[in-house]
Structures are given as C-alpha cells and as structure tokens.
C-alpha cells in the first residue's frame, strides 16, 4: 500500500540545537516530493520541491534532501520562530498528491 | 488575486444542515485540490480538478460530499446533511501545472475553512 510516513511526530529542540526530520515514502512513480510549513490556524506554506534522488535544496536554516526512499529536512541552529508543523507531501501516478501526518517542531529559547 | 482565498473562514452548522465552502484559486492556475484536515493530522486528499474537469474524486468520504468548478476557476465544496464527523478544516490548494507527464509544480494553499458541526 502506498504510504507517506513522517517521524518523529513531535520534536522539542533548544535554540541552536540542530536536528533532522524524516519523511519516508513507499509510493511508485514518484513525480515530486514537497515540504511545507504549517502554523496554527493557517494553511500550509510551501518550502521546497525535490524531484530526483540526490537533489538538495536550501533556504536559510533549512536544507531538504531526497533519496529513493526518503527525504530529510535538516534544521541548522533553529530559532523559536522555526516552531511549526512541517509537512511532507508526494505526488505520484499523475495526480495523486498525498501528505504525511507532519512533525510538530517546538524550539525553546 | 495574490493568493488562494477561501470563504467562510469559520462555519458552524447544525447536524443535518447543508453547507457550501468556496475556494478562489490563484488566477490562471489550472489544478485545484480540496483537502480535509483533522486536528493534529496532515491534510487528507478529497478531490482534484484540472480546469473544470474533476479528474479524481476518490478521496470524498461519502456521497454527501460534492465538489464543482464549473468555469475552471472558483470551486465549491458542498456537504449535504452534515454529521459531527465532518468537523474539520477544509483546505483548498491551486497549482499552475497541468500534470500529465510534466514536472509538477508546487501547490499554494488557502487559509482553510474550519467547519464545526454541532
């Protein structure tokens, strides 16, 4: 069964403590993997798109990487304003666009 | 418009009432998605439009749910005879891409409509 799994479900970090979030997928015909950030009461905000294994994208303190089975979102020296839920989504088999359940990140000052 | 706009932001419905949720996508965006998001969960796919054509409605949970996009722009998600389990945030997203063998570009989301059925 096609599946998108994110881990951990929740992560608490001290400000400046770097870490990584994981998104693993078991879909066939992957056409793209997306990372979104979602703040409480708001819609998901687009961060990155990755299309092929080995690809990497960076934006400020965030770096996303992709392998054939998973993607990582690395957060370097996080700040409290990075606290949010981070969602991974994959598109495969034309128009199937599915999300994982997210990782809730809390960065303490 | 500058972004995806959804209305209303909040809707309280009595059980059994019909509701209609509106989505105004980014101008020119071909693809439009509807999602349902329960508290603490990721968005769950409901349905997908390419212009006015509803190409995938496999995620609609029951025949009480109906979506349309008659002119390929504004979309409406209608829920008939609402039940308590329909309470959730309903998200709409739009994308420029046509899909179908081409690189898929990112989808932009609206703020969502929070539906509470009492």
PDB file of C-alpha atoms in Angstrom:
ATOM      1  CA  UNK A   1       0.000   0.000   0.000  1.00  0.00           C
ATOM      2  CA  UNK A   2       1.341   3.423  -0.923  1.00  0.00           C
ATOM      3  CA  UNK A   3       2.281   5.369   2.159  1.00  0.00           C
ATOM      4  CA  UNK A   4       3.958   8.568   3.370  1.00  0.00           C
ATOM      5  CA  UNK A   5       5.322   8.449   6.920  1.00  0.00           C
ATOM      6  CA  UNK A   6       6.886  11.290   8.875  1.00  0.00           C
ATOM      7  CA  UNK A   7       8.991  10.983  12.002  1.00  0.00           C
ATOM      8  CA  UNK A   8       9.201  11.954  14.727  1.00  0.00           C
ATOM      9  CA  UNK A   9       5.614  13.064  15.390  1.00  0.00           C
ATOM     10  CA  UNK A  10       6.909  15.799  17.684  1.00  0.00           C
ATOM     11  CA  UNK A  11      10.336  17.281  18.323  1.00  0.00           C
ATOM     12  CA  UNK A  12      11.459  19.682  21.014  1.00  0.00           C
ATOM     13  CA  UNK A  13      14.764  21.479  20.494  1.00  0.00           C
ATOM     14  CA  UNK A  14      16.700  24.141  22.297  1.00  0.00           C
ATOM     15  CA  UNK A  15      17.504  27.214  20.250  1.00  0.00           C
ATOM     16  CA  UNK A  16      20.670  26.447  18.269  1.00  0.00           C
ATOM     17  CA  UNK A  17      20.300  22.671  18.562  1.00  0.00           C
ATOM     18  CA  UNK A  18      20.405  21.271  15.015  1.00  0.00           C
ATOM     19  CA  UNK A  19      18.333  18.227  14.029  1.00  0.00           C
ATOM     20  CA  UNK A  20      16.601  16.457  11.134  1.00  0.00           C
ATOM     21  CA  UNK A  21      13.035  15.490  10.279  1.00  0.00           C
ATOM     22  CA  UNK A  22      12.309  12.402   8.217  1.00  0.00           C
ATOM     23  CA  UNK A  23       9.766  11.640   5.508  1.00  0.00           C
ATOM     24  CA  UNK A  24       9.757   8.107   4.128  1.00  0.00           C
ATOM     25  CA  UNK A  25       7.582   7.005   1.241  1.00  0.00           C
ATOM     26  CA  UNK A  26       6.629   3.749  -0.378  1.00  0.00           C
ATOM     27  CA  UNK A  27       4.910   5.068  -3.494  1.00  0.00           C
ATOM     28  CA  UNK A  28       5.671   4.016  -7.046  1.00  0.00           C
ATOM     29  CA  UNK A  29       6.151   6.515  -9.833  1.00  0.00           C
ATOM     30  CA  UNK A  30       7.197   9.414  -7.630  1.00  0.00           C
ATOM     31  CA  UNK A  31       6.986  12.675  -9.555  1.00  0.00           C
ATOM     32  CA  UNK A  32       7.871  15.093  -6.792  1.00  0.00           C
ATOM     33  CA  UNK A  33       8.260  15.490  -3.044  1.00  0.00           C
ATOM     34  CA  UNK A  34       7.272  18.707  -1.317  1.00  0.00           C
ATOM     35  CA  UNK A  35       7.973  20.163   2.094  1.00  0.00           C
ATOM     36  CA  UNK A  36       5.508  22.586   3.657  1.00  0.00           C
ATOM     37  CA  UNK A  37       5.419  24.503   6.913  1.00  0.00           C
ATOM     38  CA  UNK A  38       2.104  24.975   8.699  1.00  0.00           C
ATOM     39  CA  UNK A  39       1.495  27.425  11.531  1.00  0.00           C
ATOM     40  CA  UNK A  40      -1.556  27.001  13.798  1.00  0.00           C
ATOM     41  CA  UNK A  41      -4.767  28.193  12.144  1.00  0.00           C
ATOM     42  CA  UNK A  42      -3.132  28.684   8.759  1.00  0.00           C
ATOM     43  CA  UNK A  43      -2.822  26.787   5.519  1.00  0.00           C
ATOM     44  CA  UNK A  44       0.433  25.013   4.619  1.00  0.00           C
ATOM     45  CA  UNK A  45       3.179  27.278   3.281  1.00  0.00           C
ATOM     46  CA  UNK A  46       5.386  25.915   0.525  1.00  0.00           C
ATOM     47  CA  UNK A  47       9.096  25.410   1.320  1.00  0.00           C
ATOM     48  CA  UNK A  48      10.776  23.058  -1.186  1.00  0.00           C
ATOM     49  CA  UNK A  49      10.222  20.754  -4.122  1.00  0.00           C
ATOM     50  CA  UNK A  50      12.542  17.790  -4.800  1.00  0.00           C
ATOM     51  CA  UNK A  51      12.217  15.714  -7.941  1.00  0.00           C
ATOM     52  CA  UNK A  52      15.023  13.157  -8.030  1.00  0.00           C
ATOM     53  CA  UNK A  53      17.284  11.210  -5.688  1.00  0.00           C
ATOM     54  CA  UNK A  54      20.389  13.132  -4.764  1.00  0.00           C
ATOM     55  CA  UNK A  55      18.724  16.503  -5.111  1.00  0.00           C
ATOM     56  CA  UNK A  56      19.167  19.084  -2.336  1.00  0.00           C
ATOM     57  CA  UNK A  57      17.526  22.466  -1.713  1.00  0.00           C
ATOM     58  CA  UNK A  58      18.395  25.097   0.905  1.00  0.00           C
ATOM     59  CA  UNK A  59      16.616  28.075   2.357  1.00  0.00           C
ATOM     60  CA  UNK A  60      18.016  29.961   5.341  1.00  0.00           C
ATOM     61  CA  UNK A  61      18.366  27.416   8.179  1.00  0.00           C
ATOM     62  CA  UNK A  62      16.566  24.659   6.284  1.00  0.00           C
ATOM     63  CA  UNK A  63      18.001  22.079   3.914  1.00  0.00           C
ATOM     64  CA  UNK A  64      15.984  19.347   2.212  1.00  0.00           C
ATOM     65  CA  UNK A  65      17.478  16.202   0.714  1.00  0.00           C
ATOM     66  CA  UNK A  66      15.970  13.289  -1.203  1.00  0.00           C
ATOM     67  CA  UNK A  67      16.902   9.626  -1.622  1.00  0.00           C
ATOM     68  CA  UNK A  68      14.985   6.869  -3.372  1.00  0.00           C
ATOM     69  CA  UNK A  69      13.049   6.023  -0.224  1.00  0.00           C
ATOM     70  CA  UNK A  70      13.064   9.090   1.993  1.00  0.00           C
ATOM     71  CA  UNK A  71      13.615  12.778   2.409  1.00  0.00           C
ATOM     72  CA  UNK A  72      15.202  14.694   5.255  1.00  0.00           C
ATOM     73  CA  UNK A  73      14.592  18.235   6.355  1.00  0.00           C
ATOM     74  CA  UNK A  74      17.694  19.411   8.206  1.00  0.00           C
ATOM     75  CA  UNK A  75      17.328  22.375  10.538  1.00  0.00           C
ATOM     76  CA  UNK A  76      20.593  24.095  11.434  1.00  0.00           C
ATOM     77  CA  UNK A  77      20.775  26.248  14.562  1.00  0.00           C
ATOM     78  CA  UNK A  78      16.981  26.635  14.817  1.00  0.00           C
ATOM     79  CA  UNK A  79      15.294  29.695  16.302  1.00  0.00           C
ATOM     80  CA  UNK A  80      11.968  29.876  18.156  1.00  0.00           C
ATOM     81  CA  UNK A  81      10.318  31.285  15.025  1.00  0.00           C
ATOM     82  CA  UNK A  82      11.024  27.956  13.294  1.00  0.00           C
ATOM     83  CA  UNK A  83       8.440  26.343  15.576  1.00  0.00           C
ATOM     84  CA  UNK A  84       5.656  24.945  13.382  1.00  0.00           C
ATOM     85  CA  UNK A  85       4.378  21.696  11.936  1.00  0.00           C
ATOM     86  CA  UNK A  86       6.414  20.526   8.964  1.00  0.00           C
ATOM     87  CA  UNK A  87       4.508  18.525   6.366  1.00  0.00           C
ATOM     88  CA  UNK A  88       5.860  16.311   3.631  1.00  0.00           C
ATOM     89  CA  UNK A  89       3.785  15.587   0.524  1.00  0.00           C
ATOM     90  CA  UNK A  90       4.391  13.408  -2.508  1.00  0.00           C
ATOM     91  CA  UNK A  91       2.861  13.400  -5.944  1.00  0.00           C
ATOM     92  CA  UNK A  92       2.829  10.171  -7.901  1.00  0.00           C
ATOM     93  CA  UNK A  93       0.806   8.430 -10.603  1.00  0.00           C
ATOM     94  CA  UNK A  94      -0.219  11.674 -12.257  1.00  0.00           C
ATOM     95  CA  UNK A  95      -2.489  13.465  -9.837  1.00  0.00           C
ATOM     96  CA  UNK A  96      -2.135  11.651  -6.528  1.00  0.00           C
ATOM     97  CA  UNK A  97      -0.894  14.325  -4.143  1.00  0.00           C
ATOM     98  CA  UNK A  98      -0.690  12.984  -0.602  1.00  0.00           C
ATOM     99  CA  UNK A  99       0.569  14.338   2.710  1.00  0.00           C
ATOM    100  CA  UNK A 100       2.195  12.728   5.705  1.00  0.00           C
ATOM    101  CA  UNK A 101       0.831  13.475   9.173  1.00  0.00           C
ATOM    102  CA  UNK A 102       3.557  16.007   9.922  1.00  0.00           C
ATOM    103  CA  UNK A 103       6.235  16.678  12.543  1.00  0.00           C
ATOM    104  CA  UNK A 104       5.404  19.275  15.159  1.00  0.00           C
ATOM    105  CA  UNK A 105       8.582  21.210  15.957  1.00  0.00           C
ATOM    106  CA  UNK A 106       8.944  23.285  19.103  1.00  0.00           C
ATOM    107  CA  UNK A 107      12.105  25.356  19.517  1.00  0.00           C
ATOM    108  CA  UNK A 108      12.662  26.695  23.006  1.00  0.00           C
ATOM    109  CA  UNK A 109      14.674  29.911  23.540  1.00  0.00           C
TER     110      UNK A 109
ATOM    111  CA  UNK B   1      -5.789  37.641  -6.562  1.00  0.00           C
ATOM    112  CA  UNK B   2      -2.486  37.401  -4.756  1.00  0.00           C
ATOM    113  CA  UNK B   3      -3.194  34.058  -3.146  1.00  0.00           C
ATOM    114  CA  UNK B   4      -5.776  31.334  -2.697  1.00  0.00           C
ATOM    115  CA  UNK B   5      -8.812  32.689  -0.923  1.00  0.00           C
ATOM    116  CA  UNK B   6     -11.320  30.570   0.973  1.00  0.00           C
ATOM    117  CA  UNK B   7     -14.634  31.560   2.483  1.00  0.00           C
ATOM    118  CA  UNK B   8     -16.027  31.499   5.017  1.00  0.00           C
ATOM    119  CA  UNK B   9     -13.069  31.169   7.408  1.00  0.00           C
ATOM    120  CA  UNK B  10     -15.314  29.634  10.047  1.00  0.00           C
ATOM    121  CA  UNK B  11     -18.646  27.846   9.723  1.00  0.00           C
ATOM    122  CA  UNK B  12     -20.809  26.376  12.451  1.00  0.00           C
ATOM    123  CA  UNK B  13     -23.534  24.092  11.159  1.00  0.00           C
ATOM    124  CA  UNK B  14     -26.247  22.172  12.922  1.00  0.00           C
ATOM    125  CA  UNK B  15     -26.225  18.462  12.268  1.00  0.00           C
ATOM    126  CA  UNK B  16     -28.221  17.732   9.134  1.00  0.00           C
ATOM    127  CA  UNK B  17     -27.665  21.165   7.617  1.00  0.00           C
ATOM    128  CA  UNK B  18     -26.150  21.597   4.148  1.00  0.00           C
ATOM    129  CA  UNK B  19     -23.008  23.744   3.785  1.00  0.00           C
ATOM    130  CA  UNK B  20     -21.087  25.214   0.855  1.00  0.00           C
ATOM    131  CA  UNK B  21     -17.432  26.147   1.068  1.00  0.00           C
ATOM    132  CA  UNK B  22     -15.876  28.413  -1.545  1.00  0.00           C
ATOM    133  CA  UNK B  23     -12.367  28.499  -2.987  1.00  0.00           C
ATOM    134  CA  UNK B  24     -10.937  31.237  -5.210  1.00  0.00           C
ATOM    135  CA  UNK B  25      -7.673  29.903  -6.644  1.00  0.00           C
ATOM    136  CA  UNK B  26      -4.753  31.960  -7.889  1.00  0.00           C
ATOM    137  CA  UNK B  27      -5.656  33.433 -11.258  1.00  0.00           C
ATOM    138  CA  UNK B  28      -4.531  31.226 -14.131  1.00  0.00           C
ATOM    139  CA  UNK B  29      -3.910  28.148 -12.026  1.00  0.00           C
ATOM    140  CA  UNK B  30      -5.066  25.033 -13.813  1.00  0.00           C
ATOM    141  CA  UNK B  31      -5.051  22.494 -10.995  1.00  0.00           C
ATOM    142  CA  UNK B  32      -7.200  22.732  -7.877  1.00  0.00           C
ATOM    143  CA  UNK B  33      -7.257  20.401  -4.891  1.00  0.00           C
ATOM    144  CA  UNK B  34      -9.507  20.034  -1.857  1.00  0.00           C
ATOM    145  CA  UNK B  35      -8.250  18.541   1.382  1.00  0.00           C
ATOM    146  CA  UNK B  36      -9.751  17.740   4.764  1.00  0.00           C
ATOM    147  CA  UNK B  37      -7.542  18.248   7.819  1.00  0.00           C
ATOM    148  CA  UNK B  38      -8.460  16.890  11.225  1.00  0.00           C
ATOM    149  CA  UNK B  39      -6.830  18.341  14.324  1.00  0.00           C
ATOM    150  CA  UNK B  40      -3.212  17.206  14.629  1.00  0.00           C
ATOM    151  CA  UNK B  41      -3.262  15.354  11.320  1.00  0.00           C
ATOM    152  CA  UNK B  42      -1.895  16.029   7.863  1.00  0.00           C
ATOM    153  CA  UNK B  43      -4.265  17.107   5.085  1.00  0.00           C
ATOM    154  CA  UNK B  44      -6.267  14.228   3.572  1.00  0.00           C
ATOM    155  CA  UNK B  45      -6.903  14.366  -0.185  1.00  0.00           C
ATOM    156  CA  UNK B  46     -10.519  14.784  -1.200  1.00  0.00           C
ATOM    157  CA  UNK B  47     -10.670  15.686  -4.877  1.00  0.00           C
ATOM    158  CA  UNK B  48      -8.746  17.197  -7.798  1.00  0.00           C
ATOM    159  CA  UNK B  49      -9.756  19.404 -10.731  1.00  0.00           C
ATOM    160  CA  UNK B  50      -7.884  20.241 -13.878  1.00  0.00           C
ATOM    161  CA  UNK B  51      -9.686  23.316 -15.173  1.00  0.00           C
ATOM    162  CA  UNK B  52     -13.395  22.430 -14.956  1.00  0.00           C
ATOM    163  CA  UNK B  53     -12.851  18.676 -15.140  1.00  0.00           C
ATOM    164  CA  UNK B  54     -12.970  16.722 -11.900  1.00  0.00           C
ATOM    165  CA  UNK B  55     -10.293  14.126 -12.619  1.00  0.00           C
ATOM    166  CA  UNK B  56     -10.132  12.454  -9.232  1.00  0.00           C
ATOM    167  CA  UNK B  57     -12.760  12.324  -6.511  1.00  0.00           C
ATOM    168  CA  UNK B  58     -11.536   9.166  -4.844  1.00  0.00           C
ATOM    169  CA  UNK B  59     -10.975  10.901  -1.512  1.00  0.00           C
ATOM    170  CA  UNK B  60     -14.520  12.137  -0.991  1.00  0.00           C
ATOM    171  CA  UNK B  61     -15.669  10.258   2.130  1.00  0.00           C
ATOM    172  CA  UNK B  62     -19.283   9.768   1.140  1.00  0.00           C
ATOM    173  CA  UNK B  63     -21.899  10.743  -1.433  1.00  0.00           C
ATOM    174  CA  UNK B  64     -22.846  13.630   0.851  1.00  0.00           C
ATOM    175  CA  UNK B  65     -19.725  15.396  -0.396  1.00  0.00           C
ATOM    176  CA  UNK B  66     -19.837  17.089  -3.773  1.00  0.00           C
ATOM    177  CA  UNK B  67     -17.378  19.462  -5.462  1.00  0.00           C
ATOM    178  CA  UNK B  68     -17.625  21.530  -8.604  1.00  0.00           C
ATOM    179  CA  UNK B  69     -15.591  24.015 -10.615  1.00  0.00           C
ATOM    180  CA  UNK B  70     -17.955  24.878 -13.456  1.00  0.00           C
ATOM    181  CA  UNK B  71     -15.894  27.551 -15.207  1.00  0.00           C
ATOM    182  CA  UNK B  72     -12.452  26.276 -14.323  1.00  0.00           C
ATOM    183  CA  UNK B  73     -11.822  28.961 -11.729  1.00  0.00           C
ATOM    184  CA  UNK B  74     -13.827  29.223  -8.482  1.00  0.00           C
ATOM    185  CA  UNK B  75     -14.638  25.919  -6.827  1.00  0.00           C
ATOM    186  CA  UNK B  76     -17.289  24.978  -4.300  1.00  0.00           C
ATOM    187  CA  UNK B  77     -17.232  22.034  -1.925  1.00  0.00           C
ATOM    188  CA  UNK B  78     -20.719  21.135  -0.773  1.00  0.00           C
ATOM    189  CA  UNK B  79     -21.531  18.878   2.137  1.00  0.00           C
ATOM    190  CA  UNK B  80     -25.102  17.692   2.482  1.00  0.00           C
ATOM    191  CA  UNK B  81     -26.728  16.610   5.742  1.00  0.00           C
ATOM    192  CA  UNK B  82     -23.622  17.395   7.782  1.00  0.00           C
ATOM    193  CA  UNK B  83     -22.561  14.996  10.525  1.00  0.00           C
ATOM    194  CA  UNK B  84     -20.315  15.598  13.521  1.00  0.00           C
ATOM    195  CA  UNK B  85     -17.521  13.603  11.917  1.00  0.00           C
ATOM    196  CA  UNK B  86     -17.419  16.208   9.128  1.00  0.00           C
ATOM    197  CA  UNK B  87     -15.985  18.731  11.593  1.00  0.00           C
ATOM    198  CA  UNK B  88     -12.517  19.616  10.296  1.00  0.00           C
ATOM    199  CA  UNK B  89     -10.572  22.264   8.442  1.00  0.00           C
ATOM    200  CA  UNK B  90     -11.179  22.156   4.697  1.00  0.00           C
ATOM    201  CA  UNK B  91      -8.192  23.337   2.678  1.00  0.00           C
ATOM    202  CA  UNK B  92      -8.097  24.339  -0.956  1.00  0.00           C
ATOM    203  CA  UNK B  93      -4.890  24.474  -2.999  1.00  0.00           C
ATOM    204  CA  UNK B  94      -4.127  25.512  -6.558  1.00  0.00           C
ATOM    205  CA  UNK B  95      -1.216  24.894  -8.877  1.00  0.00           C
ATOM    206  CA  UNK B  96      -0.174  26.280 -12.218  1.00  0.00           C
ATOM    207  CA  UNK B  97       0.842  22.909 -13.630  1.00  0.00           C
ATOM    208  CA  UNK B  98      -1.263  20.685 -15.839  1.00  0.00           C
ATOM    209  CA  UNK B  99       0.352  17.457 -14.621  1.00  0.00           C
ATOM    210  CA  UNK B 100       0.092  14.545 -17.035  1.00  0.00           C
ATOM    211  CA  UNK B 101       3.694  13.783 -17.834  1.00  0.00           C
ATOM    212  CA  UNK B 102       5.153  17.161 -16.946  1.00  0.00           C
ATOM    213  CA  UNK B 103       7.052  18.257 -13.872  1.00  0.00           C
ATOM    214  CA  UNK B 104       4.581  19.064 -11.157  1.00  0.00           C
ATOM    215  CA  UNK B 105       4.974  22.460  -9.585  1.00  0.00           C
ATOM    216  CA  UNK B 106       4.112  23.317  -6.018  1.00  0.00           C
ATOM    217  CA  UNK B 107       0.565  23.886  -4.854  1.00  0.00           C
ATOM    218  CA  UNK B 108      -0.372  27.004  -2.895  1.00  0.00           C
ATOM    219  CA  UNK B 109      -2.868  26.723  -0.099  1.00  0.00           C
ATOM    220  CA  UNK B 110      -5.602  28.942   1.243  1.00  0.00           C
ATOM    221  CA  UNK B 111      -6.151  29.589   4.946  1.00  0.00           C
ATOM    222  CA  UNK B 112      -8.849  26.961   5.113  1.00  0.00           C
ATOM    223  CA  UNK B 113     -12.429  26.872   6.341  1.00  0.00           C
ATOM    224  CA  UNK B 114     -12.936  25.496   9.833  1.00  0.00           C
ATOM    225  CA  UNK B 115     -16.242  23.618   9.884  1.00  0.00           C
ATOM    226  CA  UNK B 116     -17.791  22.727  13.217  1.00  0.00           C
ATOM    227  CA  UNK B 117     -20.926  20.572  13.211  1.00  0.00           C
ATOM    228  CA  UNK B 118     -22.931  20.773  16.411  1.00  0.00           C
TER     229      UNK B 118
END
